[in-house]
Every structure is written in structure tokens, then in C-alpha cells.
PDB file of C-alpha atoms in Angstrom:
ATOM      1  CA  MET A   1     -48.190 -19.456   9.939  1.00  0.00           C
ATOM      2  CA  GLY A   2     -47.626 -16.509  12.762  1.00  0.00           C
ATOM      3  CA  SER A   3     -44.989 -17.669  13.719  1.00  0.00           C
ATOM      4  CA  ARG A   4     -42.629 -18.094  10.852  1.00  0.00           C
ATOM      5  CA  GLY A   5     -41.924 -14.592  10.975  1.00  0.00           C
ATOM      6  CA  PRO A   6     -40.163 -13.741  14.449  1.00  0.00           C
ATOM      7  CA  ARG A   7     -37.958 -16.890  13.449  1.00  0.00           C
ATOM      8  CA  ARG A   8     -37.181 -14.932  10.438  1.00  0.00           C
ATOM      9  CA  THR A   9     -35.946 -11.941  12.308  1.00  0.00           C
ATOM     10  CA  LEU A  10     -34.375 -13.759  15.102  1.00  0.00           C
ATOM     11  CA  SER A  11     -32.666 -15.781  12.575  1.00  0.00           C
ATOM     12  CA  ALA A  12     -31.575 -12.990  10.417  1.00  0.00           C
ATOM     13  CA  SER A  13     -30.222 -11.227  13.111  1.00  0.00           C
ATOM     14  CA  GLY A  14     -28.353 -14.448  14.014  1.00  0.00           C
ATOM     15  CA  ASN A  15     -26.598 -13.904  11.038  1.00  0.00           C
ATOM     16  CA  ARG A  16     -25.867 -10.754  11.999  1.00  0.00           C
ATOM     17  CA  LEU A  17     -24.369 -11.325  15.228  1.00  0.00           C
ATOM     18  CA  VAL A  18     -22.454 -14.302  13.694  1.00  0.00           C
ATOM     19  CA  ARG A  19     -21.229 -12.352  11.146  1.00  0.00           C
ATOM     20  CA  SER A  20     -19.995  -9.626  13.490  1.00  0.00           C
ATOM     21  CA  LEU A  21     -18.392 -11.827  15.637  1.00  0.00           C
ATOM     22  CA  ALA A  22     -16.262 -13.372  12.543  1.00  0.00           C
ATOM     23  CA  LEU A  23     -15.545  -9.614  11.259  1.00  0.00           C
ATOM     24  CA  LEU A  24     -14.207  -9.137  14.963  1.00  0.00           C
ATOM     25  CA  GLY A  25     -12.170 -12.161  14.880  1.00  0.00           C
ATOM     26  CA  CYS A  26     -10.908 -11.223  11.453  1.00  0.00           C
ATOM     27  CA  PHE A  27      -9.799  -7.646  12.818  1.00  0.00           C
ATOM     28  CA  ALA A  28      -7.510  -9.264  15.934  1.00  0.00           C
ATOM     29  CA  VAL A  29      -5.938 -10.949  13.400  1.00  0.00           C
ATOM     30  CA  ASP A  30      -5.315  -7.528  11.511  1.00  0.00           C
ATOM     31  CA  TYR A  31      -3.938  -6.116  14.413  1.00  0.00           C
ATOM     32  CA  ALA A  32      -2.261  -9.315  15.087  1.00  0.00           C
ATOM     33  CA  ILE A  33      -0.066  -9.321  12.472  1.00  0.00           C
ATOM     34  CA  ALA A  34       0.688  -5.306  13.105  1.00  0.00           C
ATOM     35  CA  GLY A  35       1.599  -5.889  16.238  1.00  0.00           C
ATOM     36  CA  VAL A  36       4.226  -8.936  15.614  1.00  0.00           C
ATOM     37  CA  ILE A  37       5.748  -6.219  12.452  1.00  0.00           C
ATOM     38  CA  HIS A  38       6.468  -2.926  15.151  1.00  0.00           C
ATOM     39  CA  VAL A  39       8.095  -5.010  17.639  1.00  0.00           C
ATOM     40  CA  ARG A  40      10.268  -6.966  14.384  1.00  0.00           C
ATOM     41  CA  ALA A  41      11.115  -3.697  13.023  1.00  0.00           C
ATOM     42  CA  LEU A  42      12.840  -3.014  16.695  1.00  0.00           C
ATOM     43  CA  PHE A  43      15.546  -5.001  16.197  1.00  0.00           C
ATOM     44  CA  SER A  44      15.874  -4.393  12.356  1.00  0.00           C
ATOM     45  CA  ARG A  45      14.999  -2.198   9.395  1.00  0.00           C
ATOM     46  CA  SER A  46      17.767  -2.678   6.733  1.00  0.00           C
ATOM     47  CA  ALA A  47      16.678  -3.965   3.333  1.00  0.00           C
ATOM     48  CA  PRO A  48      18.149  -7.755   2.484  1.00  0.00           C
ATOM     49  CA  THR A  49      21.224  -7.219  -0.486  1.00  0.00           C
ATOM     50  CA  ARG A  50      19.413 -10.032  -2.849  1.00  0.00           C
ATOM     51  CA  TYR A  51      16.805  -6.962  -3.274  1.00  0.00           C
ATOM     52  CA  ARG A  52      19.223  -5.510  -5.812  1.00  0.00           C
ATOM     53  CA  ARG A  53      18.937  -7.744  -7.769  1.00  0.00           C
ATOM     54  CA  GLY A  54      16.656  -8.417 -10.617  1.00  0.00           C
ATOM     55  CA  TYR A  55      16.489  -9.143 -14.834  1.00  0.00           C
ATOM     56  CA  ALA A  56      17.114  -6.441 -16.371  1.00  0.00           C
ATOM     57  CA  ASP A  57      13.698  -6.870 -18.300  1.00  0.00           C
ATOM     58  CA  LYS A  58      11.744  -5.947 -15.009  1.00  0.00           C
ATOM     59  CA  PRO A  59      11.283  -2.803 -13.740  1.00  0.00           C
ATOM     60  CA  THR A  60      12.386  -1.630 -10.443  1.00  0.00           C
ATOM     61  CA  ILE A  61       9.178  -1.833  -7.614  1.00  0.00           C
ATOM     62  CA  VAL A  62       9.207   1.166  -5.244  1.00  0.00           C
ATOM     63  CA  LEU A  63       7.925   0.211  -1.738  1.00  0.00           C
ATOM     64  CA  ILE A  64       5.673   2.891  -0.031  1.00  0.00           C
ATOM     65  CA  PRO A  65       5.079   1.573   3.430  1.00  0.00           C
ATOM     66  CA  GLY A  66       1.259   3.120   5.222  1.00  0.00           C
ATOM     67  CA  VAL A  67       1.225   5.873   8.301  1.00  0.00           C
ATOM     68  CA  TYR A  68       3.222   4.275  11.835  1.00  0.00           C
ATOM     69  CA  GLU A  69       4.113   1.211   9.052  1.00  0.00           C
ATOM     70  CA  THR A  70       7.312   0.385   8.570  1.00  0.00           C
ATOM     71  CA  TRP A  71       8.411  -1.133   5.274  1.00  0.00           C
ATOM     72  CA  LEU A  72       8.734  -4.319   6.940  1.00  0.00           C
ATOM     73  CA  PHE A  73       4.531  -4.323   6.784  1.00  0.00           C
ATOM     74  CA  MET A  74       5.036  -4.907   2.820  1.00  0.00           C
ATOM     75  CA  LYS A  75       8.045  -7.451   2.966  1.00  0.00           C
ATOM     76  CA  PRO A  76       6.209 -10.249   2.424  1.00  0.00           C
ATOM     77  CA  VAL A  77       5.153  -8.456  -1.074  1.00  0.00           C
ATOM     78  CA  ALA A  78       8.662  -7.688  -1.529  1.00  0.00           C
ATOM     79  CA  ASP A  79       9.932 -10.891  -1.203  1.00  0.00           C
ATOM     80  CA  LEU A  80       7.944 -12.511  -3.443  1.00  0.00           C
ATOM     81  CA  LEU A  81       8.250  -9.887  -6.338  1.00  0.00           C
ATOM     82  CA  ASN A  82      11.643  -9.752  -5.729  1.00  0.00           C
ATOM     83  CA  ALA A  83      11.804 -14.144  -6.175  1.00  0.00           C
ATOM     84  CA  ARG A  84       9.904 -13.062  -9.196  1.00  0.00           C
ATOM     85  CA  GLY A  85      12.735 -11.385 -10.439  1.00  0.00           C
ATOM     86  CA  TYR A  86      11.717  -7.426  -9.493  1.00  0.00           C
ATOM     87  CA  PRO A  87      14.671  -5.406  -7.851  1.00  0.00           C
ATOM     88  CA  VAL A  88      12.737  -3.800  -5.433  1.00  0.00           C
ATOM     89  CA  ALA A  89      13.720  -0.374  -3.523  1.00  0.00           C
ATOM     90  CA  VAL A  90      12.953   0.218   0.225  1.00  0.00           C
ATOM     91  CA  VAL A  91      12.633   3.647   1.211  1.00  0.00           C
ATOM     92  CA  SER A  92      13.930   4.273   4.795  1.00  0.00           C
ATOM     93  CA  GLY A  93      14.804   7.529   6.074  1.00  0.00           C
ATOM     94  CA  LEU A  94      10.376   7.396   6.202  1.00  0.00           C
ATOM     95  CA  GLY A  95      10.780   6.447  10.331  1.00  0.00           C
ATOM     96  CA  TYR A  96       6.978   5.892  10.341  1.00  0.00           C
ATOM     97  CA  ASN A  97       5.738   8.099   7.587  1.00  0.00           C
ATOM     98  CA  ARG A  98       4.090  10.632   9.803  1.00  0.00           C
ATOM     99  CA  ARG A  99       4.965  13.669   7.374  1.00  0.00           C
ATOM    100  CA  PRO A 100       2.274  15.529   4.641  1.00  0.00           C
ATOM    101  CA  VAL A 101       2.266  13.535   2.335  1.00  0.00           C
ATOM    102  CA  VAL A 102       3.216  16.403  -0.508  1.00  0.00           C
ATOM    103  CA  ASP A 103       6.364  16.528   1.613  1.00  0.00           C
ATOM    104  CA  THR A 104       7.326  12.840   1.469  1.00  0.00           C
ATOM    105  CA  SER A 105       6.488  12.890  -2.353  1.00  0.00           C
ATOM    106  CA  THR A 106       8.880  15.277  -2.477  1.00  0.00           C
ATOM    107  CA  LEU A 107      11.529  14.450  -0.782  1.00  0.00           C
ATOM    108  CA  LEU A 108      10.399  10.544  -2.493  1.00  0.00           C
ATOM    109  CA  ALA A 109      11.205  12.252  -5.430  1.00  0.00           C
ATOM    110  CA  ALA A 110      13.803  14.444  -4.703  1.00  0.00           C
ATOM    111  CA  ALA A 111      15.647  11.030  -4.014  1.00  0.00           C
ATOM    112  CA  LEU A 112      15.180   9.001  -6.464  1.00  0.00           C
ATOM    113  CA  SER A 113      15.750  11.243  -9.042  1.00  0.00           C
ATOM    114  CA  ARG A 114      19.595  11.104  -7.159  1.00  0.00           C
ATOM    115  CA  ARG A 115      19.372   7.513  -8.695  1.00  0.00           C
ATOM    116  CA  THR A 116      19.937   5.832 -12.654  1.00  0.00           C
ATOM    117  CA  VAL A 117      16.695   4.845 -13.436  1.00  0.00           C
ATOM    118  CA  ARG A 118      16.942   1.771 -16.027  1.00  0.00           C
ATOM    119  CA  ALA A 119      15.053   1.531 -19.120  1.00  0.00           C
ATOM    120  CA  PRO A 120      12.066  -0.951 -17.784  1.00  0.00           C
ATOM    121  CA  GLY A 121      10.835   1.926 -15.700  1.00  0.00           C
ATOM    122  CA  ARG A 122       9.602   2.147 -11.743  1.00  0.00           C
ATOM    123  CA  ILE A 123       6.732   0.088 -10.746  1.00  0.00           C
ATOM    124  CA  VAL A 124       5.404   2.070  -7.675  1.00  0.00           C
ATOM    125  CA  VAL A 125       3.431  -0.683  -5.149  1.00  0.00           C
ATOM    126  CA  ALA A 126       2.267   1.220  -1.639  1.00  0.00           C
ATOM    127  CA  HIS A 127      -0.694   0.629   1.213  1.00  0.00           C
ATOM    128  CA  SER A 128      -2.458   2.314   2.968  1.00  0.00           C
ATOM    129  CA  LYS A 129      -1.225   5.930   3.346  1.00  0.00           C
ATOM    130  CA  GLY A 130       1.569   4.872   1.145  1.00  0.00           C
ATOM    131  CA  GLY A 131      -1.171   5.113  -2.526  1.00  0.00           C
ATOM    132  CA  LEU A 132      -1.744   8.363  -1.831  1.00  0.00           C
ATOM    133  CA  VAL A 133       1.922   9.533  -1.772  1.00  0.00           C
ATOM    134  CA  GLY A 134       2.548   7.170  -4.660  1.00  0.00           C
ATOM    135  CA  LYS A 135      -0.289   9.207  -6.604  1.00  0.00           C
ATOM    136  CA  HIS A 136       1.011  12.654  -5.497  1.00  0.00           C
ATOM    137  CA  LEU A 137       4.955  10.893  -7.477  1.00  0.00           C
ATOM    138  CA  MET A 138       2.983  10.157 -10.591  1.00  0.00           C
ATOM    139  CA  LEU A 139       1.238  13.268 -10.670  1.00  0.00           C
ATOM    140  CA  THR A 140       4.179  15.738 -10.242  1.00  0.00           C
ATOM    141  CA  ALA A 141       7.335  13.195 -11.084  1.00  0.00           C
ATOM    142  CA  GLY A 142       6.083  10.321 -12.884  1.00  0.00           C
ATOM    143  CA  ALA A 143       7.708  11.184 -16.333  1.00  0.00           C
ATOM    144  CA  GLU A 144      10.789  12.207 -14.809  1.00  0.00           C
ATOM    145  CA  LEU A 145      11.307   9.719 -13.050  1.00  0.00           C
ATOM    146  CA  ASP A 146       9.622   6.943 -14.883  1.00  0.00           C
ATOM    147  CA  VAL A 147       7.446   5.568 -12.985  1.00  0.00           C
ATOM    148  CA  ARG A 148       5.292   3.058 -15.328  1.00  0.00           C
ATOM    149  CA  GLY A 149       2.196   3.184 -12.540  1.00  0.00           C
ATOM    150  CA  MET A 150       1.501   2.003  -8.765  1.00  0.00           C
ATOM    151  CA  VAL A 151      -0.730  -1.080  -7.289  1.00  0.00           C
ATOM    152  CA  ALA A 152      -1.531   0.413  -4.539  1.00  0.00           C
ATOM    153  CA  ALA A 153      -3.566  -1.839  -1.810  1.00  0.00           C
ATOM    154  CA  CYS A 154      -6.035  -0.341   1.124  1.00  0.00           C
ATOM    155  CA  THR A 155      -5.403   2.826   0.188  1.00  0.00           C
ATOM    156  CA  PRO A 156      -8.039   5.686   1.312  1.00  0.00           C
ATOM    157  CA  PHE A 157      -7.770   7.671  -2.092  1.00  0.00           C
ATOM    158  CA  ALA A 158     -11.565   9.629  -0.822  1.00  0.00           C
ATOM    159  CA  GLY A 159     -10.422   9.749   2.543  1.00  0.00           C
ATOM    160  CA  SER A 160     -11.794   8.363   5.591  1.00  0.00           C
ATOM    161  CA  ARG A 161     -14.615   9.109   8.201  1.00  0.00           C
ATOM    162  CA  TRP A 162     -12.971   7.836  10.803  1.00  0.00           C
ATOM    163  CA  ALA A 163     -10.577  10.110  10.914  1.00  0.00           C
ATOM    164  CA  ARG A 164     -13.107  13.309  12.089  1.00  0.00           C
ATOM    165  CA  TRP A 165     -12.717  11.028  15.261  1.00  0.00           C
ATOM    166  CA  LEU A 166      -8.882  11.270  15.663  1.00  0.00           C
ATOM    167  CA  LEU A 167      -6.387  13.700  17.177  1.00  0.00           C
ATOM    168  CA  ASP A 168      -3.433  13.175  15.718  1.00  0.00           C
ATOM    169  CA  PRO A 169      -2.734  15.462  12.706  1.00  0.00           C
ATOM    170  CA  SER A 170      -0.835  12.604  10.840  1.00  0.00           C
ATOM    171  CA  LEU A 171      -4.332  10.412  10.710  1.00  0.00           C
ATOM    172  CA  ARG A 172      -7.007  13.679  10.601  1.00  0.00           C
ATOM    173  CA  ALA A 173      -4.958  14.323   6.908  1.00  0.00           C
ATOM    174  CA  PHE A 174      -6.888  11.919   6.529  1.00  0.00           C
ATOM    175  CA  LEU A 175     -10.320  13.262   6.724  1.00  0.00           C
ATOM    176  CA  PRO A 176     -12.819  13.371   3.069  1.00  0.00           C
ATOM    177  CA  THR A 177     -12.063  17.013   3.169  1.00  0.00           C
ATOM    178  CA  ASN A 178      -8.336  17.550   3.691  1.00  0.00           C
ATOM    179  CA  SER A 179      -7.028  19.726   0.644  1.00  0.00           C
ATOM    180  CA  THR A 180      -4.495  16.900  -0.245  1.00  0.00           C
ATOM    181  CA  ILE A 181      -7.521  14.681  -0.544  1.00  0.00           C
ATOM    182  CA  VAL A 182      -9.803  16.491  -2.777  1.00  0.00           C
ATOM    183  CA  GLU A 183      -6.631  18.066  -5.008  1.00  0.00           C
ATOM    184  CA  LEU A 184      -5.841  14.220  -5.640  1.00  0.00           C
ATOM    185  CA  SER A 185      -9.534  12.890  -5.607  1.00  0.00           C
ATOM    186  CA  LYS A 186     -10.056  15.509  -8.364  1.00  0.00           C
ATOM    187  CA  GLN A 187      -6.326  14.726 -10.231  1.00  0.00           C
ATOM    188  CA  ALA A 188      -7.573  11.591 -12.095  1.00  0.00           C
ATOM    189  CA  GLU A 189      -4.561  11.444 -15.134  1.00  0.00           C
ATOM    190  CA  VAL A 190      -2.936   8.971 -13.787  1.00  0.00           C
ATOM    191  CA  ASN A 191      -5.995   6.539 -12.158  1.00  0.00           C
ATOM    192  CA  SER A 192      -5.544   3.921 -15.739  1.00  0.00           C
ATOM    193  CA  ARG A 193      -2.647   3.039 -14.765  1.00  0.00           C
ATOM    194  CA  ILE A 194      -3.236   2.749 -10.471  1.00  0.00           C
ATOM    195  CA  VAL A 195      -4.739  -0.485 -10.045  1.00  0.00           C
ATOM    196  CA  SER A 196      -6.326  -1.066  -6.528  1.00  0.00           C
ATOM    197  CA  VAL A 197      -6.470  -4.275  -4.341  1.00  0.00           C
ATOM    198  CA  TYR A 198      -9.004  -3.500  -1.216  1.00  0.00           C
ATOM    199  CA  PRO A 199     -10.334  -6.224   0.923  1.00  0.00           C
ATOM    200  CA  PRO A 200     -14.759  -6.289   1.309  1.00  0.00           C
ATOM    201  CA  VAL A 201     -14.092  -4.713   4.647  1.00  0.00           C
ATOM    202  CA  ASP A 202     -11.894  -2.174   6.052  1.00  0.00           C
ATOM    203  CA  GLN A 203     -11.457  -0.848   9.854  1.00  0.00           C
ATOM    204  CA  HIS A 204      -9.411   1.735   8.831  1.00  0.00           C
ATOM    205  CA  VAL A 205     -10.781   2.803   5.552  1.00  0.00           C
ATOM    206  CA  PRO A 206     -14.760   1.749   5.821  1.00  0.00           C
ATOM    207  CA  ASP A 207     -16.242   3.382   2.785  1.00  0.00           C
ATOM    208  CA  GLY A 208     -13.386   1.176   0.372  1.00  0.00           C
ATOM    209  CA  SER A 209     -10.258   1.997  -1.937  1.00  0.00           C
ATOM    210  CA  GLN A 210     -12.477   2.331  -4.839  1.00  0.00           C
ATOM    211  CA  LEU A 211     -10.891   4.920  -7.596  1.00  0.00           C
ATOM    212  CA  ALA A 212     -12.479   6.021 -11.053  1.00  0.00           C
ATOM    213  CA  GLY A 213     -11.054   5.415 -14.330  1.00  0.00           C
ATOM    214  CA  ALA A 214      -8.138   2.378 -11.954  1.00  0.00           C
ATOM    215  CA  THR A 215      -8.492  -1.268 -12.016  1.00  0.00           C
ATOM    216  CA  ASN A 216     -10.271  -2.386  -8.790  1.00  0.00           C
ATOM    217  CA  VAL A 217     -10.126  -6.095  -7.124  1.00  0.00           C
ATOM    218  CA  GLU A 218     -11.809  -7.232  -4.713  1.00  0.00           C
ATOM    219  CA  ILE A 219     -10.783 -10.034  -2.528  1.00  0.00           C
ATOM    220  CA  PRO A 220     -12.424 -11.599  -0.003  1.00  0.00           C
ATOM    221  CA  VAL A 221      -9.677 -10.925   2.795  1.00  0.00           C
ATOM    222  CA  PRO A 222     -11.405  -8.868   5.585  1.00  0.00           C
ATOM    223  CA  GLY A 223      -9.103  -6.372   7.335  1.00  0.00           C
ATOM    224  CA  HIS A 224      -6.432  -3.169   6.218  1.00  0.00           C
ATOM    225  CA  PHE A 225      -3.457  -5.506   7.242  1.00  0.00           C
ATOM    226  CA  ARG A 226      -4.025  -8.951   6.173  1.00  0.00           C
ATOM    227  CA  VAL A 227      -4.586  -7.938   2.252  1.00  0.00           C
ATOM    228  CA  LEU A 228       0.015  -7.767   2.830  1.00  0.00           C
ATOM    229  CA  SER A 229       0.179 -10.953   3.804  1.00  0.00           C
ATOM    230  CA  HIS A 230      -2.327 -13.428   2.795  1.00  0.00           C
ATOM    231  CA  PRO A 231      -2.256 -15.866  -0.423  1.00  0.00           C
ATOM    232  CA  LEU A 232      -4.894 -13.772  -1.876  1.00  0.00           C
ATOM    233  CA  GLY A 233      -3.548 -10.112  -1.471  1.00  0.00           C
ATOM    234  CA  LEU A 234      -0.041 -11.296  -3.237  1.00  0.00           C
ATOM    235  CA  GLU A 235      -1.512 -12.595  -5.719  1.00  0.00           C
ATOM    236  CA  ALA A 236      -3.371  -9.597  -6.838  1.00  0.00           C
ATOM    237  CA  ILE A 237      -0.667  -7.540  -6.347  1.00  0.00           C
ATOM    238  CA  LEU A 238       1.720  -9.553  -8.415  1.00  0.00           C
ATOM    239  CA  ALA A 239      -0.546 -10.096 -11.024  1.00  0.00           C
ATOM    240  CA  GLY A 240      -1.641  -6.039 -10.384  1.00  0.00           C
ATOM    241  CA  VAL A 241       2.651  -5.101 -11.185  1.00  0.00           C
ATOM    242  CA  GLU A 242       2.551  -7.869 -13.756  1.00  0.00           C
ATOM    243  CA  GLN A 243       0.102  -5.276 -15.589  1.00  0.00           C
ATOM    244  CA  LEU A 244       1.337  -2.271 -15.489  1.00  0.00           C
ATOM    245  CA  ALA A 245       4.828  -4.015 -16.548  1.00  0.00           C
ATOM    246  CA  SER A 246       6.412  -4.504 -19.411  1.00  0.00           C
ATOM    247  CA  ASP A 247       6.456  -7.633 -21.284  1.00  0.00           C
ATOM    248  CA  GLY A 248       9.469  -9.370 -19.603  1.00  0.00           C
ATOM    249  CA  SER A 249      11.025 -13.414 -19.501  1.00  0.00           C
ATOM    250  CA  HIS A 250      13.071 -15.173 -17.900  1.00  0.00           C
ATOM    251  CA  ASP A 251      15.739 -15.551 -20.800  1.00  0.00           C
ATOM    252  CA  ALA A 252      16.614 -11.878 -19.862  1.00  0.00           C
ATOM    253  CA  PRO A 253      20.036 -11.416 -17.610  1.00  0.00           C
ATOM    254  CA  GLU A 254      20.228 -10.935 -14.473  1.00  0.00           C
ATOM    255  CA  VAL A 255      21.436  -7.150 -13.034  1.00  0.00           C
ATOM    256  CA  SER A 256      22.071  -4.979  -9.617  1.00  0.00           C
ATOM    257  CA  ALA A 257      19.648  -2.092 -10.499  1.00  0.00           C
ATOM    258  CA  PRO A 258      20.915   0.727  -9.472  1.00  0.00           C
ATOM    259  CA  ASP A 259      18.297   1.876  -7.676  1.00  0.00           C
ATOM    260  CA  ALA A 260      17.044  -0.546  -5.562  1.00  0.00           C
ATOM    261  CA  SER A 261      17.394  -2.202  -2.291  1.00  0.00           C
ATOM    262  CA  GLU A 262      17.209   1.114   0.253  1.00  0.00           C
ATOM    263  CA  ILE A 263      16.434   4.549  -0.658  1.00  0.00           C
ATOM    264  CA  ASP A 264      17.174   7.088   1.508  1.00  0.00           C
ATOM    265  CA  ILE A 265      14.928   9.941   2.405  1.00  0.00           C
ATOM    266  CA  SER A 266      16.695  11.414   5.691  1.00  0.00           C
ATOM    267  CA  ALA A 267      19.469  13.019   3.895  1.00  0.00           C
ATOM    268  CA  GLU A 268      17.169  15.013   2.184  1.00  0.00           C
ATOM    269  CA  PRO A 269      17.192  18.837   1.617  1.00  0.00           C
ATOM    270  CA  GLY A 270      14.134  20.197   3.688  1.00  0.00           C
ATOM    271  CA  ARG A 271      13.870  17.144   5.117  1.00  0.00           C
TER     272      ARG A 271
END
């Protein structure tokens, strides 16, 4: 009888070790994926011309990547949505998206305002910091630009406590006490039109991406980047887009969307 307690303790310790090693393995795969995409970005960042095409009753998807990311991190998402009939707009001129959230949102709003928006409107699909940019865009120019909603993956809506240990200003901007994080958290009027998709464990967003009033979807795929290419992540993002989009069908004609393919913010005043 007396030996059962220590056995349980050893068993529990062993289980924790196994879980920790499994998570480390997941994170290693996560960073390997990111590394491969960074290498690809050295050769080409152009959006395929096919992204202009889509069904007339489907909204245009506006992709916003995270910090230190190019749109190529979201290419599996873009390919899937385009194959399902959605025109896709890739935001170029971001570099590695290190500008402040408000500045990027303002530049993107100006660039989008120069493109004709079709009747089905637009839906933002974003990753990480891109979700903060997307929410700011919805709050400040969403009506004018006809942004119907946003699907955000792994977005630190409440910031990230790891930011306090980082020196890079573009990463320290994710502090939970950062003024932009605080202000965006206070403004909840667009949250009902946001679908937040996130893993059970995100090494970059340790406190999670849950957003009050939004549709929160957790998928069993640990890691910050795998969500964008794993079948379960892609399925959740597609479902979120279809939830936000008005009813459409493949009976609608295919069109070339004037606000799709590439949206270049590099030439906007104030850049």
C-alpha cells in the first residue's frame, strides 16, 4: 500500500516529461516550417495571377501576415481559399511587417481605398500580429472598405508576456501593457465579426488567442506556424471564412477582382 504513492509520483513525472518532449518536437517542426518559408522568400514573393480570379459572389480575401513574416507563410491558406472560389489579395510592401500596428493599418487602408471593392466585400485573414492590424483596420476603416469580418490565427489580442524579455521594439510592442494592445482590447464592437483560430499551446502567445465576443476555435495542433499549413488549421480557417461570408455558390460566374492579387502599400504617402 505504502509504495503506491511514489509510483504514482514517478508515473506523473514521466508523463510530464513525455508531454514536454512531445511539445519540444512540435515546436522544432514549427520552426523548421518557418525556416523553409524564409528561404523561399529569398527567391520570390510575387502573388500568383490566378489569385485575381474568383466567383462573383465571393468576397475578396485580404491576407495580413505576422511580424517577421512575408505573405508566403500564408500561402497554403491563400491557395485553399482561392481554389474554393475566393479572390485573394496579398499585401506587398510590408517588408517583414515590423512597423507599428497603427501605421500598417493606416497604410493598408489607404491602399485598399484605391481599389474598387466588389459587392461581396472583403474578409481579412491574418496571422499573429496581422490580426491586430486587421482589427484596427476594421475599427477605423472597416465600413468604408466594406470589411465584413476577419479570421485571425494565433493572434496575441491580449499581448504576450514573453515580450518583456525581448529587446527588439517591434516585438516589445506585444507587451500586454502596450497602449495599442490595451486600446484594441477595450474596443469590442467588431469582435462578433472575428473568428479566432489557435492551438492549445502557442510558444509565442503563451496566454492564448481567445477574444471575448468572437468565435473562438481551438485546434489540436501545437505551435505558432503549423496552424497555417496543417489540414486541421486550414479546415478551421476555411470554416471561419465561410461563416463570415454571405451565401455564395459555384453557380456564380468567375470574375477578375480589381482588389485582388497584390495590394502594394510601399508607395503610400507616409510610408
